[in-house]
Short mmCIF file of C-alpha atoms in Angstrom, two decimals:
data_model
loop_
_atom_site.label_atom_id
_atom_site.label_comp_id
_atom_site.label_asym_id
_atom_site.label_seq_id
_atom_site.Cartn_x
_atom_site.Cartn_y
_atom_site.Cartn_z
CA MET W 1 11.56 -37.59 -7.70
CA THR W 2 14.47 -35.78 -9.30
CA LYS W 3 16.69 -34.18 -6.68
CA PHE W 4 17.20 -30.42 -6.86
CA THR W 5 18.33 -27.61 -4.63
CA LEU W 6 17.16 -24.02 -4.31
CA ARG W 7 20.03 -21.55 -4.31
CA GLU W 8 20.76 -17.97 -5.30
CA TRP W 9 21.11 -17.05 -8.96
CA ARG W 10 24.68 -16.42 -10.13
CA PRO W 11 25.88 -14.38 -13.13
CA LYS W 12 27.29 -17.52 -14.75
CA ASP W 13 23.77 -19.05 -14.89
CA ALA W 14 22.86 -16.61 -17.67
CA ASN W 15 23.48 -19.06 -20.49
CA ALA W 16 21.40 -21.82 -18.91
CA PHE W 17 18.58 -19.29 -18.36
CA TYR W 18 18.84 -18.15 -21.98
CA GLU W 19 18.56 -21.67 -23.37
CA ILE W 20 15.36 -22.25 -21.39
CA ALA W 21 13.84 -18.79 -21.89
CA ARG W 22 13.94 -19.03 -25.69
CA GLN W 23 11.63 -22.04 -25.70
CA PRO W 24 8.10 -21.24 -26.86
CA GLN W 25 6.59 -23.59 -24.22
CA VAL W 26 8.08 -21.33 -21.56
CA GLN W 27 7.30 -17.99 -23.20
CA LYS W 28 3.67 -18.67 -23.95
CA PHE W 29 2.68 -18.62 -20.29
CA MET W 30 4.83 -15.66 -19.20
CA SER W 31 4.23 -11.93 -19.35
CA ASP W 32 5.88 -10.07 -22.21
CA GLY W 33 8.32 -8.65 -19.65
CA PHE W 34 9.87 -12.10 -19.19
CA PRO W 35 13.55 -11.69 -20.16
CA THR W 36 14.51 -13.55 -23.33
CA THR W 37 17.59 -11.65 -24.52
CA LYS W 38 21.04 -12.20 -23.00
CA LEU W 39 21.21 -8.61 -21.79
CA ALA W 40 17.76 -8.70 -20.18
CA ILE W 41 18.63 -12.01 -18.52
CA GLN W 42 21.88 -10.61 -17.10
CA ASN W 43 19.97 -7.63 -15.72
CA TRP W 44 17.34 -9.91 -14.22
CA ILE W 45 20.02 -12.02 -12.49
CA ASP W 46 21.76 -8.88 -11.17
CA ARG W 47 18.49 -7.72 -9.62
CA ALA W 48 17.91 -11.15 -8.09
CA VAL W 49 21.42 -11.18 -6.58
CA PHE W 50 20.93 -7.78 -4.95
CA GLU W 51 17.28 -8.14 -3.90
CA ASP W 52 16.11 -7.02 -0.45
CA LYS W 53 15.46 -10.34 1.30
CA THR W 54 12.77 -8.80 3.49
CA LYS W 55 10.70 -7.95 0.38
CA SER W 56 11.35 -10.77 -2.06
CA LEU W 57 12.87 -14.23 -2.33
CA THR W 58 14.24 -15.42 -5.66
CA TYR W 59 15.81 -18.85 -6.06
CA CYS W 60 17.42 -20.76 -8.84
CA ILE W 61 16.33 -24.38 -9.12
CA ASP W 62 19.60 -26.27 -9.49
CA ILE W 63 20.09 -29.84 -10.65
CA GLY W 64 23.67 -31.10 -10.63
CA GLY W 65 25.08 -27.57 -10.69
CA THR W 66 22.93 -26.39 -13.64
CA ALA W 67 20.15 -23.79 -13.42
CA VAL W 68 16.91 -25.40 -14.64
CA GLY W 69 14.26 -23.02 -13.36
CA THR W 70 13.26 -20.35 -10.90
CA VAL W 71 10.82 -19.80 -8.11
CA ASN W 72 10.22 -16.45 -6.46
CA THR W 73 7.90 -14.54 -4.19
CA LYS W 74 7.58 -10.78 -3.88
CA LYS W 75 5.78 -8.81 -1.23
CA GLY W 76 3.22 -6.27 -2.43
CA VAL W 77 3.62 -2.54 -1.85
CA ASP W 78 1.39 0.08 -0.24
CA VAL W 79 -1.89 -1.43 1.03
CA PHE W 80 -0.99 -4.73 -0.67
CA SER W 81 1.83 -5.45 1.81
CA PRO W 82 -0.02 -8.48 3.31
CA THR W 83 0.14 -10.19 -0.11
CA ALA W 84 3.16 -11.94 -1.65
CA PHE W 85 3.11 -12.76 -5.36
CA LEU W 86 4.48 -16.13 -6.45
CA GLY W 87 6.09 -16.89 -9.81
CA TYR W 88 8.00 -19.83 -11.27
CA TRP W 89 9.19 -21.51 -14.44
CA LEU W 90 11.07 -24.68 -15.26
CA ASN W 91 12.88 -26.20 -18.20
CA PRO W 92 10.07 -28.03 -20.08
CA ASN W 93 12.34 -31.10 -20.41
CA LEU W 94 11.84 -31.58 -16.67
CA PHE W 95 8.05 -31.21 -16.52
CA GLY W 96 6.10 -33.97 -14.78
CA LYS W 97 8.70 -34.85 -12.15
CA GLY W 98 7.22 -32.92 -9.24
CA ILE W 99 10.11 -30.45 -9.17
CA ILE W 100 8.07 -27.24 -9.21
CA THR W 101 5.49 -28.62 -6.79
CA SER W 102 8.25 -29.32 -4.30
CA ALA W 103 10.07 -26.02 -4.95
CA VAL W 104 6.84 -24.08 -4.40
CA LYS W 105 6.27 -25.93 -1.16
CA GLN W 106 9.69 -24.83 0.10
CA ILE W 107 9.39 -21.18 -0.91
CA VAL W 108 5.87 -20.92 0.50
CA LEU W 109 7.09 -21.99 3.94
CA GLU W 110 10.00 -19.58 3.86
CA THR W 111 7.81 -16.73 2.56
CA PHE W 112 5.38 -17.04 5.46
CA GLN W 113 8.35 -17.17 7.84
CA THR W 114 10.28 -14.17 6.53
CA LEU W 115 8.20 -11.78 4.40
CA ASP W 116 5.52 -10.86 6.97
CA VAL W 117 2.56 -11.61 4.67
CA GLN W 118 -0.89 -13.09 5.24
CA ARG W 119 -1.38 -14.61 1.81
CA ILE W 120 0.51 -15.77 -1.25
CA GLN W 121 -1.10 -15.14 -4.61
CA ALA W 122 -0.35 -16.70 -7.98
CA GLU W 123 -1.74 -15.73 -11.36
CA VAL W 124 -2.02 -18.28 -14.16
CA PHE W 125 -3.17 -18.00 -17.78
CA ALA W 126 -6.21 -20.04 -18.78
CA GLY W 127 -4.98 -23.27 -20.36
CA ASN W 128 -1.88 -23.61 -18.21
CA THR W 129 -3.17 -26.69 -16.44
CA GLY W 130 0.30 -27.84 -15.38
CA SER W 131 0.77 -24.68 -13.39
CA MET W 132 -2.71 -24.87 -11.87
CA LYS W 133 -2.01 -28.43 -10.70
CA VAL W 134 1.18 -27.26 -8.99
CA LEU W 135 -0.83 -24.69 -7.03
CA LEU W 136 -3.69 -27.01 -6.11
CA LYS W 137 -1.19 -29.62 -4.86
CA ASN W 138 0.20 -26.92 -2.59
CA ASN W 139 -3.28 -26.14 -1.16
CA PHE W 140 -3.78 -22.93 -3.09
CA GLN W 141 -7.41 -22.18 -3.84
CA LEU W 142 -8.84 -20.69 -7.01
CA GLU W 143 -10.11 -17.29 -5.88
CA THR W 144 -11.07 -15.44 -9.04
CA ILE W 145 -11.27 -15.95 -12.78
CA GLN W 146 -10.58 -12.60 -14.39
CA LYS W 147 -12.33 -12.68 -17.71
CA ASN W 148 -10.32 -11.38 -20.69
CA ALA W 149 -7.71 -9.96 -18.34
CA VAL W 150 -4.64 -11.00 -20.34
CA PHE W 151 -3.65 -10.16 -23.90
CA LYS W 152 -0.99 -12.58 -25.12
CA ASN W 153 0.05 -13.35 -28.69
CA ASN W 154 -2.84 -11.18 -29.93
CA LYS W 155 -5.48 -13.13 -28.02
CA LEU W 156 -7.59 -12.27 -25.00
CA ILE W 157 -7.40 -14.95 -22.34
CA ASP W 158 -8.79 -15.40 -18.85
CA TYR W 159 -6.59 -15.01 -15.82
CA TYR W 160 -6.88 -17.47 -12.94
CA ILE W 161 -6.01 -16.02 -9.52
CA PHE W 162 -5.02 -18.53 -6.84
CA ALA W 163 -4.27 -17.81 -3.19
CA LEU W 164 -2.88 -19.61 -0.18
CA LEU W 165 -3.72 -18.05 3.19
CA ARG W 166 -1.36 -18.15 6.13
CA GLU W 167 -4.18 -19.49 8.31
CA ASN W 168 -4.40 -22.55 6.03
CA MET B 1 -26.90 17.69 -8.38
CA ASN B 2 -25.07 18.64 -11.57
CA PHE B 3 -21.39 18.08 -12.14
CA THR B 4 -18.91 18.06 -14.98
CA LEU B 5 -15.78 16.01 -15.61
CA ARG B 6 -12.81 18.10 -16.64
CA GLU B 7 -9.03 18.11 -16.42
CA TRP B 8 -7.33 19.03 -13.17
CA GLN B 9 -6.04 22.63 -13.01
CA SER B 10 -3.51 24.33 -10.73
CA ARG B 11 -6.26 26.49 -9.25
CA ASP B 12 -7.91 23.35 -7.82
CA VAL B 13 -5.36 23.01 -4.99
CA LYS B 14 -7.50 24.71 -2.37
CA SER B 15 -10.72 22.80 -2.94
CA LEU B 16 -8.79 19.54 -3.45
CA VAL B 17 -7.26 19.88 0.03
CA LYS B 18 -10.65 20.85 1.46
CA TYR B 19 -12.36 17.65 0.31
CA ALA B 20 -9.46 15.18 0.18
CA ASN B 21 -8.26 15.88 3.71
CA ASN B 22 -10.82 13.58 5.29
CA LYS B 23 -10.27 10.22 6.93
CA ASN B 24 -13.70 9.06 5.70
CA VAL B 25 -12.34 9.40 2.16
CA SER B 26 -8.77 8.17 2.63
CA ARG B 27 -9.77 5.06 4.57
CA TYR B 28 -11.00 3.44 1.38
CA LEU B 29 -7.98 4.35 -0.76
CA THR B 30 -4.35 3.27 -1.10
CA ASN B 31 -1.63 5.06 0.84
CA MET B 32 -0.85 7.12 -2.24
CA PHE B 33 -3.80 9.16 -1.00
CA PRO B 34 -2.49 10.32 2.38
CA PHE B 35 -4.13 11.50 5.56
CA PRO B 36 -3.73 14.25 6.49
CA TYR B 37 -3.91 15.49 2.88
CA LEU B 38 -1.81 18.66 2.67
CA LYS B 39 -1.33 21.45 0.15
CA LYS B 40 1.90 19.82 -1.10
CA ASP B 41 0.00 16.57 -1.75
CA ALA B 42 -2.57 18.45 -3.82
CA GLN B 43 0.15 20.29 -5.76
CA GLN B 44 1.94 17.00 -6.45
CA TRP B 45 -1.24 15.31 -7.66
CA ILE B 46 -2.15 18.12 -10.06
CA ALA B 47 1.42 18.31 -11.39
CA LEU B 48 1.33 14.53 -11.89
CA THR B 49 -1.90 14.66 -13.91
CA GLU B 50 -0.19 17.08 -16.30
CA THR B 51 2.38 14.38 -17.15
CA PHE B 52 -0.22 11.72 -17.99
CA SER B 53 -0.68 10.67 -21.59
CA ARG B 54 -4.27 10.57 -22.77
CA SER B 55 -3.54 7.47 -24.81
CA ASN B 56 -2.95 5.54 -21.57
CA GLN B 57 -5.34 7.07 -19.09
CA LEU B 58 -8.29 9.29 -18.47
CA VAL B 59 -8.06 11.34 -15.29
CA TYR B 60 -10.81 13.79 -14.47
CA CYS B 61 -11.68 16.22 -11.77
CA ILE B 62 -15.31 16.05 -10.66
CA ASP B 63 -16.41 19.68 -10.75
CA VAL B 64 -19.48 20.99 -8.93
CA ASN B 65 -20.08 24.72 -9.38
CA GLY B 66 -16.45 25.34 -10.32
CA GLN B 67 -15.08 23.51 -7.31
CA ALA B 68 -12.95 20.35 -7.51
CA VAL B 69 -14.83 17.92 -5.26
CA GLY B 70 -13.55 14.52 -6.36
CA SER B 71 -11.73 12.48 -8.95
CA VAL B 72 -12.37 9.65 -11.35
CA ASP B 73 -9.75 7.91 -13.47
CA ILE B 74 -9.15 4.88 -15.65
CA ARG B 75 -5.63 3.70 -16.41
CA LYS B 76 -4.69 1.22 -19.10
CA GLY B 77 -2.42 -1.63 -17.97
CA ASP B 78 1.03 -2.45 -19.36
CA ASP B 79 2.42 -5.57 -21.02
CA ILE B 80 -0.09 -8.45 -21.02
CA TYR B 81 -2.52 -6.25 -19.04
CA CYS B 82 -2.89 -3.73 -21.87
CA LYS B 83 -6.55 -4.60 -22.48
CA THR B 84 -7.52 -3.96 -18.86
CA GLY B 85 -8.36 -0.51 -17.54
CA THR B 86 -8.28 0.06 -13.79
CA LEU B 87 -10.92 2.40 -12.41
CA GLY B 88 -10.48 4.59 -9.35
CA TYR B 89 -12.54 7.37 -7.80
CA TRP B 90 -13.32 9.37 -4.70
CA LEU B 91 -15.79 12.11 -3.84
CA GLY B 92 -15.80 14.73 -1.09
CA GLU B 93 -18.05 13.67 1.79
CA PRO B 94 -20.49 16.64 1.59
CA PHE B 95 -21.48 15.46 -1.90
CA TRP B 96 -22.19 11.81 -1.07
CA GLY B 97 -25.70 10.50 -1.79
CA ASN B 98 -26.33 12.62 -4.87
CA GLN B 99 -25.61 9.89 -7.45
CA ILE B 100 -22.60 11.84 -8.67
CA VAL B 101 -20.15 8.94 -8.66
CA PRO B 102 -22.39 6.43 -10.49
CA ARG B 103 -22.99 8.97 -13.25
CA ALA B 104 -19.30 9.93 -13.42
CA VAL B 105 -18.27 6.26 -13.57
CA LYS B 106 -20.71 5.48 -16.39
CA GLN B 107 -19.44 8.45 -18.35
CA ILE B 108 -15.74 7.64 -17.96
CA CYS B 109 -16.28 3.92 -18.70
CA SER B 110 -18.03 4.74 -21.99
CA GLU B 111 -15.23 7.05 -22.97
CA ALA B 112 -12.53 4.58 -21.89
CA PHE B 113 -13.99 1.78 -24.01
CA ALA B 114 -14.17 4.20 -26.94
CA VAL B 115 -10.62 5.55 -26.73
CA LEU B 116 -8.32 3.29 -24.68
CA ASP B 117 -8.76 0.01 -26.64
CA LEU B 118 -9.81 -2.06 -23.62
CA ALA B 119 -11.55 -5.43 -23.24
CA ARG B 120 -12.41 -4.87 -19.58
CA ILE B 121 -12.47 -2.30 -16.80
CA GLN B 122 -11.63 -3.47 -13.32
CA ALA B 123 -12.14 -1.91 -9.90
CA GLU B 124 -10.83 -3.10 -6.56
CA VAL B 125 -12.78 -2.17 -3.44
CA PHE B 126 -11.90 -2.71 0.21
CA GLU B 127 -14.26 -5.08 1.98
CA ASN B 128 -15.75 -2.38 4.24
CA ASN B 129 -16.63 0.05 1.43
CA GLU B 130 -20.29 -0.82 0.86
CA ALA B 131 -21.10 2.46 -0.91
CA SER B 132 -18.47 1.83 -3.53
CA LYS B 133 -19.70 -1.71 -4.16
CA ARG B 134 -23.19 -0.26 -4.77
CA VAL B 135 -21.79 2.27 -7.23
CA LEU B 136 -20.12 -0.46 -9.28
CA ARG B 137 -23.19 -2.70 -9.39
CA LYS B 138 -25.28 0.27 -10.53
CA CYS B 139 -22.82 0.82 -13.34
CA GLY B 140 -23.08 -2.78 -14.59
CA PHE B 141 -19.97 -4.18 -12.92
CA TYR B 142 -20.15 -7.68 -11.45
CA LEU B 143 -18.22 -9.14 -8.55
CA GLU B 144 -15.53 -11.32 -10.07
CA GLY B 145 -13.85 -12.51 -6.91
CA ILE B 146 -12.80 -11.75 -3.36
CA ARG B 147 -9.11 -11.61 -2.46
CA LYS B 148 -9.04 -12.74 1.13
CA ASN B 149 -6.73 -10.75 3.47
CA ALA B 150 -5.12 -8.99 0.52
CA VAL B 151 -4.72 -5.48 1.96
CA ILE B 152 -4.00 -3.63 5.15
CA LYS B 153 -5.35 -0.11 5.68
CA ASP B 154 -5.05 1.91 8.87
CA GLY B 155 -3.83 -1.27 10.57
CA ILE B 156 -6.85 -3.36 9.58
CA LEU B 157 -6.38 -6.49 7.44
CA GLN B 158 -9.15 -6.65 4.84
CA ASP B 159 -10.41 -8.53 1.81
CA VAL B 160 -10.40 -6.89 -1.61
CA TYR B 161 -13.50 -7.17 -3.78
CA VAL B 162 -12.61 -7.31 -7.46
CA PHE B 163 -15.30 -6.02 -9.83
CA ALA B 164 -15.23 -6.09 -13.62
CA LEU B 165 -17.11 -4.59 -16.53
CA LEU B 166 -16.57 -6.36 -19.85
CA LYS B 167 -16.69 -4.53 -23.15
CA GLU B 168 -18.55 -7.43 -24.76
CA ALA B 169 -21.28 -7.05 -22.10
CA CYS B 170 -21.61 -3.33 -22.85
CA GLU B 171 -21.78 -3.93 -26.59
CA SER B 172 -24.52 -6.54 -26.35
CA LYS B 173 -26.85 -4.17 -24.48
#
């Protein structure tokens, strides 16, 4: 398996992020709020650098000093405080090497240790089988299929909700 | 029992506090709906409804004989969630059991599908709220999934029941 490290995002990673974010294979499975302009990416990195580590964990996936992806968890607010929401993306050139599966495994452990949550939830668009496999390999279970819950590129698609419980 | 759905008005503060300030109501709602529910909370809520845009949400007071006794609302999501409306409601305890909420929900769902450009309406119910689950089933919603241990309310960890009503299901009836 390709070796990587998880580390904090740095302002100088913005260009590497930009080169990945502009790829259609990345964008098609992200929300429209996913940053794709240089300014939005700089703002996103600034927020990650200054995040409250008791409420969210955001890591850069680093291979040989270059940012190739991200993995993050964020604790819910109000009554949803027992739930952390997981997100990730990776440079498509590195798909199929087990990188995200292993990165998710690491952040899941740390999230249960530090964010005071009972479950970690991940939401995947129908058709994103690569992402679903990552979750299943990490013992997440498919909890709900939300019919027509996402509108992306002018199409209604189903939303797959996965969860991993602390007790498991 | 008859009721009407109408906009919230500043004169509703008194009756809003009267019916909202009840642990049997707040226990099923998020912490945005506090207990105790004070006059300032009622004033804030009514002021907030005045800022809402009708292109994004429908927010109604449930009115029985001129008194504000509950609320029902549907809010359109943002970004990729723009075709989903999220339904919320509560009713003052003295009015429970009169089929007010099922009728109010049916009415607001019809209107929401007509004006908010939605593909689905979703409602999330705490595990212990059996009455609310019955309301949704009566209104044609189906249980889409259960989010295990997703919420904590009054110190109790609970599952969330996610219900959905699809526009395509309403149109085929």
